[in-house]
PDB file of C-alpha atoms in Angstrom:
ATOM      1  CA  MET A   1      14.298  86.666  89.219  1.00 47.00           C
ATOM      2  CA  LYS A   2      17.666  85.885  87.597  1.00 64.00           C
ATOM      3  CA  ASN A   3      18.515  88.081  84.621  1.00 75.00           C
ATOM      4  CA  GLN A   4      15.082  87.569  83.065  1.00 82.00           C
ATOM      5  CA  MET A   5      14.678  89.067  79.604  1.00 88.00           C
ATOM      6  CA  LYS A   6      11.683  89.606  77.335  1.00 89.00           C
ATOM      7  CA  ILE A   7      11.085  89.714  73.593  1.00 89.00           C
ATOM      8  CA  ALA A   8       7.944  91.092  71.960  1.00 89.00           C
ATOM      9  CA  LEU A   9       6.796  88.799  69.160  1.00 86.00           C
ATOM     10  CA  SER A  10       5.756  90.139  65.774  1.00 80.00           C
ATOM     11  CA  THR A  11       2.033  90.049  65.128  1.00 73.00           C
ATOM     12  CA  SER A  12       2.683  89.177  61.477  1.00 76.00           C
ATOM     13  CA  ASN A  13       4.745  86.067  62.314  1.00 83.00           C
ATOM     14  CA  PRO A  14       2.804  83.599  64.473  1.00 86.00           C
ATOM     15  CA  PHE A  15       4.778  81.708  67.106  1.00 92.00           C
ATOM     16  CA  ASN A  16       3.679  78.917  69.433  1.00 94.00           C
ATOM     17  CA  LEU A  17       6.306  77.837  71.958  1.00 96.00           C
ATOM     18  CA  ASP A  18       4.406  74.732  73.083  1.00 96.00           C
ATOM     19  CA  PHE A  19       3.956  73.417  69.523  1.00 95.00           C
ATOM     20  CA  THR A  20       7.602  74.129  68.743  1.00 95.00           C
ATOM     21  CA  LEU A  21       9.096  72.416  71.791  1.00 96.00           C
ATOM     22  CA  CYS A  22       6.890  69.324  72.018  1.00 92.00           C
ATOM     23  CA  CYS A  23       6.482  68.396  68.340  1.00 90.00           C
ATOM     24  CA  GLY A  24       9.362  65.910  68.215  1.00 89.00           C
ATOM     25  CA  GLN A  25      12.120  67.963  66.609  1.00 90.00           C
ATOM     26  CA  ALA A  26      14.000  68.559  69.887  1.00 91.00           C
ATOM     27  CA  PHE A  27      13.947  66.115  72.768  1.00 88.00           C
ATOM     28  CA  ARG A  28      15.782  67.942  75.546  1.00 88.00           C
ATOM     29  CA  TRP A  29      13.016  70.318  76.629  1.00 94.00           C
ATOM     30  CA  GLU A  30      10.799  69.741  79.661  1.00 92.00           C
ATOM     31  CA  LYS A  31       7.820  71.803  80.756  1.00 95.00           C
ATOM     32  CA  ARG A  32       7.432  72.550  84.460  1.00 93.00           C
ATOM     33  CA  GLY A  33       4.426  74.684  85.218  1.00 94.00           C
ATOM     34  CA  GLU A  34       4.412  77.592  82.768  1.00 95.00           C
ATOM     35  CA  TRP A  35       8.160  77.367  82.066  1.00 96.00           C
ATOM     36  CA  TRP A  36      10.104  75.259  79.589  1.00 96.00           C
ATOM     37  CA  TYR A  37      13.623  74.154  80.594  1.00 95.00           C
ATOM     38  CA  GLY A  38      16.121  72.891  78.049  1.00 92.00           C
ATOM     39  CA  VAL A  39      19.801  72.567  77.265  1.00 89.00           C
ATOM     40  CA  VAL A  40      21.074  74.468  74.248  1.00 88.00           C
ATOM     41  CA  SER A  41      24.754  75.113  73.500  1.00 80.00           C
ATOM     42  CA  ASP A  42      26.033  73.979  76.897  1.00 80.00           C
ATOM     43  CA  LYS A  43      23.641  76.090  78.931  1.00 85.00           C
ATOM     44  CA  VAL A  44      20.301  75.470  80.533  1.00 90.00           C
ATOM     45  CA  LEU A  45      17.571  77.816  79.332  1.00 93.00           C
ATOM     46  CA  LYS A  46      14.273  78.739  80.922  1.00 94.00           C
ATOM     47  CA  ILE A  47      11.568  80.176  78.668  1.00 96.00           C
ATOM     48  CA  GLN A  48       7.827  80.803  78.593  1.00 96.00           C
ATOM     49  CA  GLN A  49       5.404  82.441  76.200  1.00 96.00           C
ATOM     50  CA  LYS A  50       2.968  85.018  77.514  1.00 93.00           C
ATOM     51  CA  GLY A  51       0.657  86.114  74.723  1.00 90.00           C
ATOM     52  CA  ARG A  52       2.755  87.963  72.143  1.00 90.00           C
ATOM     53  CA  GLY A  53       5.909  87.867  74.239  1.00 92.00           C
ATOM     54  CA  LEU A  54       8.637  85.506  75.383  1.00 94.00           C
ATOM     55  CA  GLU A  55      10.247  85.631  78.800  1.00 95.00           C
ATOM     56  CA  PHE A  56      13.514  83.771  79.248  1.00 96.00           C
ATOM     57  CA  GLU A  57      16.632  83.379  81.347  1.00 93.00           C
ATOM     58  CA  ASN A  58      20.257  82.489  80.690  1.00 91.00           C
ATOM     59  CA  ALA A  59      20.456  83.565  77.031  1.00 92.00           C
ATOM     60  CA  SER A  60      20.632  86.743  74.989  1.00 93.00           C
ATOM     61  CA  ALA A  61      17.706  88.014  72.933  1.00 93.00           C
ATOM     62  CA  ASP A  62      19.727  87.415  69.745  1.00 94.00           C
ATOM     63  CA  PHE A  63      20.384  83.805  70.753  1.00 94.00           C
ATOM     64  CA  ILE A  64      16.664  83.172  71.384  1.00 95.00           C
ATOM     65  CA  LYS A  65      15.648  84.871  68.117  1.00 94.00           C
ATOM     66  CA  ASN A  66      18.137  82.755  66.169  1.00 94.00           C
ATOM     67  CA  TYR A  67      17.356  79.443  67.906  1.00 95.00           C
ATOM     68  CA  PHE A  68      13.605  79.820  67.343  1.00 95.00           C
ATOM     69  CA  GLY A  69      13.912  81.417  63.879  1.00 92.00           C
ATOM     70  CA  LEU A  70      12.028  84.511  64.988  1.00 92.00           C
ATOM     71  CA  ASN A  71      13.673  86.743  62.374  1.00 89.00           C
ATOM     72  CA  GLU A  72      12.645  84.504  59.479  1.00 89.00           C
ATOM     73  CA  ASP A  73      10.096  85.812  56.982  1.00 84.00           C
ATOM     74  CA  LEU A  74       7.375  83.322  57.844  1.00 82.00           C
ATOM     75  CA  THR A  75       4.948  84.663  55.237  1.00 81.00           C
ATOM     76  CA  LYS A  76       7.476  83.986  52.483  1.00 86.00           C
ATOM     77  CA  ILE A  77       8.319  80.524  53.817  1.00 86.00           C
ATOM     78  CA  LEU A  78       4.658  79.546  54.150  1.00 84.00           C
ATOM     79  CA  SER A  79       3.848  80.779  50.655  1.00 84.00           C
ATOM     80  CA  GLN A  80       6.552  78.475  49.291  1.00 87.00           C
ATOM     81  CA  ILE A  81       5.852  75.339  51.313  1.00 86.00           C
ATOM     82  CA  GLY A  82       2.084  75.879  51.326  1.00 81.00           C
ATOM     83  CA  LYS A  83       1.862  74.791  47.698  1.00 86.00           C
ATOM     84  CA  ASP A  84       1.667  71.197  48.946  1.00 88.00           C
ATOM     85  CA  GLU A  85      -1.822  70.336  50.242  1.00 90.00           C
ATOM     86  CA  ILE A  86      -0.608  68.129  53.114  1.00 92.00           C
ATOM     87  CA  ILE A  87       1.886  70.752  54.278  1.00 88.00           C
ATOM     88  CA  ARG A  88      -0.772  73.458  53.985  1.00 87.00           C
ATOM     89  CA  LYS A  89      -3.087  71.451  56.288  1.00 91.00           C
ATOM     90  CA  ALA A  90      -0.280  70.838  58.797  1.00 88.00           C
ATOM     91  CA  VAL A  91       0.656  74.524  58.851  1.00 85.00           C
ATOM     92  CA  LYS A  92      -2.977  75.456  59.488  1.00 88.00           C
ATOM     93  CA  GLU A  93      -3.318  72.862  62.275  1.00 91.00           C
ATOM     94  CA  PHE A  94      -0.058  73.822  64.020  1.00 91.00           C
ATOM     95  CA  LYS A  95       0.060  77.556  63.412  1.00 88.00           C
ATOM     96  CA  GLY A  96       3.145  79.081  64.994  1.00 89.00           C
ATOM     97  CA  LEU A  97       5.304  75.945  65.025  1.00 90.00           C
ATOM     98  CA  ARG A  98       8.888  76.860  64.121  1.00 91.00           C
ATOM     99  CA  ILE A  99      11.876  74.849  62.958  1.00 91.00           C
ATOM    100  CA  LEU A 100      14.565  75.106  65.636  1.00 95.00           C
ATOM    101  CA  ARG A 101      18.146  76.028  64.772  1.00 94.00           C
ATOM    102  CA  GLN A 102      19.663  73.109  66.668  1.00 91.00           C
ATOM    103  CA  ASP A 103      23.257  72.078  67.003  1.00 87.00           C
ATOM    104  CA  PRO A 104      23.822  69.661  64.073  1.00 88.00           C
ATOM    105  CA  TRP A 105      25.539  67.059  66.285  1.00 85.00           C
ATOM    106  CA  GLU A 106      22.659  67.017  68.770  1.00 84.00           C
ATOM    107  CA  CYS A 107      20.164  66.803  65.924  1.00 87.00           C
ATOM    108  CA  LEU A 108      22.026  63.840  64.377  1.00 88.00           C
ATOM    109  CA  ILE A 109      22.303  61.904  67.649  1.00 86.00           C
ATOM    110  CA  SER A 110      18.641  62.614  68.465  1.00 86.00           C
ATOM    111  CA  TYR A 111      17.428  61.268  65.159  1.00 85.00           C
ATOM    112  CA  ILE A 112      19.650  58.200  65.332  1.00 88.00           C
ATOM    113  CA  CYS A 113      17.996  57.470  68.686  1.00 86.00           C
ATOM    114  CA  ALA A 114      14.557  58.213  67.211  1.00 85.00           C
ATOM    115  CA  THR A 115      14.502  55.274  64.819  1.00 83.00           C
ATOM    116  CA  TYR A 116      11.276  53.366  65.537  1.00 80.00           C
ATOM    117  CA  LYS A 117      10.800  55.162  68.875  1.00 84.00           C
ATOM    118  CA  ASN A 118       8.190  57.517  70.256  1.00 88.00           C
ATOM    119  CA  ILE A 119       9.065  60.944  71.674  1.00 87.00           C
ATOM    120  CA  LYS A 120       9.029  59.736  75.287  1.00 90.00           C
ATOM    121  CA  ALA A 121      11.460  56.892  74.515  1.00 91.00           C
ATOM    122  CA  VAL A 122      13.835  59.203  72.635  1.00 89.00           C
ATOM    123  CA  LYS A 123      13.826  61.661  75.558  1.00 88.00           C
ATOM    124  CA  GLN A 124      14.689  58.814  77.937  1.00 90.00           C
ATOM    125  CA  MET A 125      17.533  57.581  75.710  1.00 89.00           C
ATOM    126  CA  LEU A 126      19.026  61.057  75.328  1.00 87.00           C
ATOM    127  CA  THR A 127      18.729  61.744  79.055  1.00 85.00           C
ATOM    128  CA  ALA A 128      20.624  58.528  79.808  1.00 88.00           C
ATOM    129  CA  LEU A 129      23.363  59.390  77.285  1.00 85.00           C
ATOM    130  CA  CYS A 130      23.676  62.927  78.628  1.00 84.00           C
ATOM    131  CA  ARG A 131      23.887  61.727  82.240  1.00 83.00           C
ATOM    132  CA  LYS A 132      26.687  59.344  81.246  1.00 85.00           C
ATOM    133  CA  PHE A 133      28.709  61.641  78.997  1.00 83.00           C
ATOM    134  CA  GLY A 134      27.520  65.220  79.622  1.00 81.00           C
ATOM    135  CA  ASP A 135      28.223  67.885  82.207  1.00 80.00           C
ATOM    136  CA  LYS A 136      25.723  68.657  84.974  1.00 84.00           C
ATOM    137  CA  LEU A 137      23.955  72.059  84.868  1.00 81.00           C
ATOM    138  CA  GLU A 138      21.369  73.548  87.216  1.00 82.00           C
ATOM    139  CA  LEU A 139      18.860  76.394  87.020  1.00 82.00           C
ATOM    140  CA  ASP A 140      16.308  76.949  89.761  1.00 83.00           C
ATOM    141  CA  THR A 141      15.543  73.433  91.007  1.00 80.00           C
ATOM    142  CA  VAL A 142      16.025  71.852  87.585  1.00 80.00           C
ATOM    143  CA  THR A 143      19.087  69.685  86.971  1.00 77.00           C
ATOM    144  CA  VAL A 144      20.012  68.835  83.381  1.00 76.00           C
ATOM    145  CA  PHE A 145      23.046  67.495  81.577  1.00 75.00           C
ATOM    146  CA  THR A 146      24.744  68.842  78.468  1.00 76.00           C
ATOM    147  CA  LEU A 147      24.904  66.743  75.365  1.00 70.00           C
ATOM    148  CA  PHE A 148      28.121  64.861  74.815  1.00 61.00           C
ATOM    149  CA  HIS A 149      29.068  66.836  71.731  1.00 54.00           C
ATOM    150  CA  ARG A 150      32.686  67.242  72.697  1.00 52.00           C
ATOM    151  CA  GLN A 151      34.745  64.250  71.624  1.00 50.00           C
ATOM    152  CA  LYS A 152      36.767  64.429  74.841  1.00 49.00           C
ATOM    153  CA  ASN A 153      33.637  63.444  76.774  1.00 47.00           C
ATOM    154  CA  TRP A 154      33.459  60.166  74.875  1.00 46.00           C
ATOM    155  CA  GLN A 155      37.144  59.499  75.434  1.00 48.00           C
ATOM    156  CA  ARG A 156      37.123  60.157  79.182  1.00 47.00           C
ATOM    157  CA  GLN A 157      34.532  57.422  79.755  1.00 49.00           C
ATOM    158  CA  GLN A 158      36.575  54.657  78.119  1.00 46.00           C
TER     159      GLN A 158
END
């Protein structure tokens, strides 16, 4: 076990890791067994949810709380957005889904790639771009590549 950390989740703020990571807002996460692997801020993370807790590697508790919005007042947010009937139904159906605090550059590139594509196709496009322009990272037996958010990475390939 490599520097594995845990966070206890609040019972008043529902959280569902699977909903959050496979809903189409972030495309660089892959589930292997019980663990999710993803690249965030130039590092590969490993995370899983066990009941009301998160276990993770290669990040601080503060980083995980911020990235997943775990300190947000979910009750207040839901009371505001739940005024819309469609949103209220979606929130009920996907209880615990959170909006990720992604790097703006990665979010922009992901959504440019997402035009008229399904989630699988976007993941494939981003993987190809990251292999070409990113840096290789490894954790356990998982190899991933960083996103090409540094301009120098674009320039070195020309």
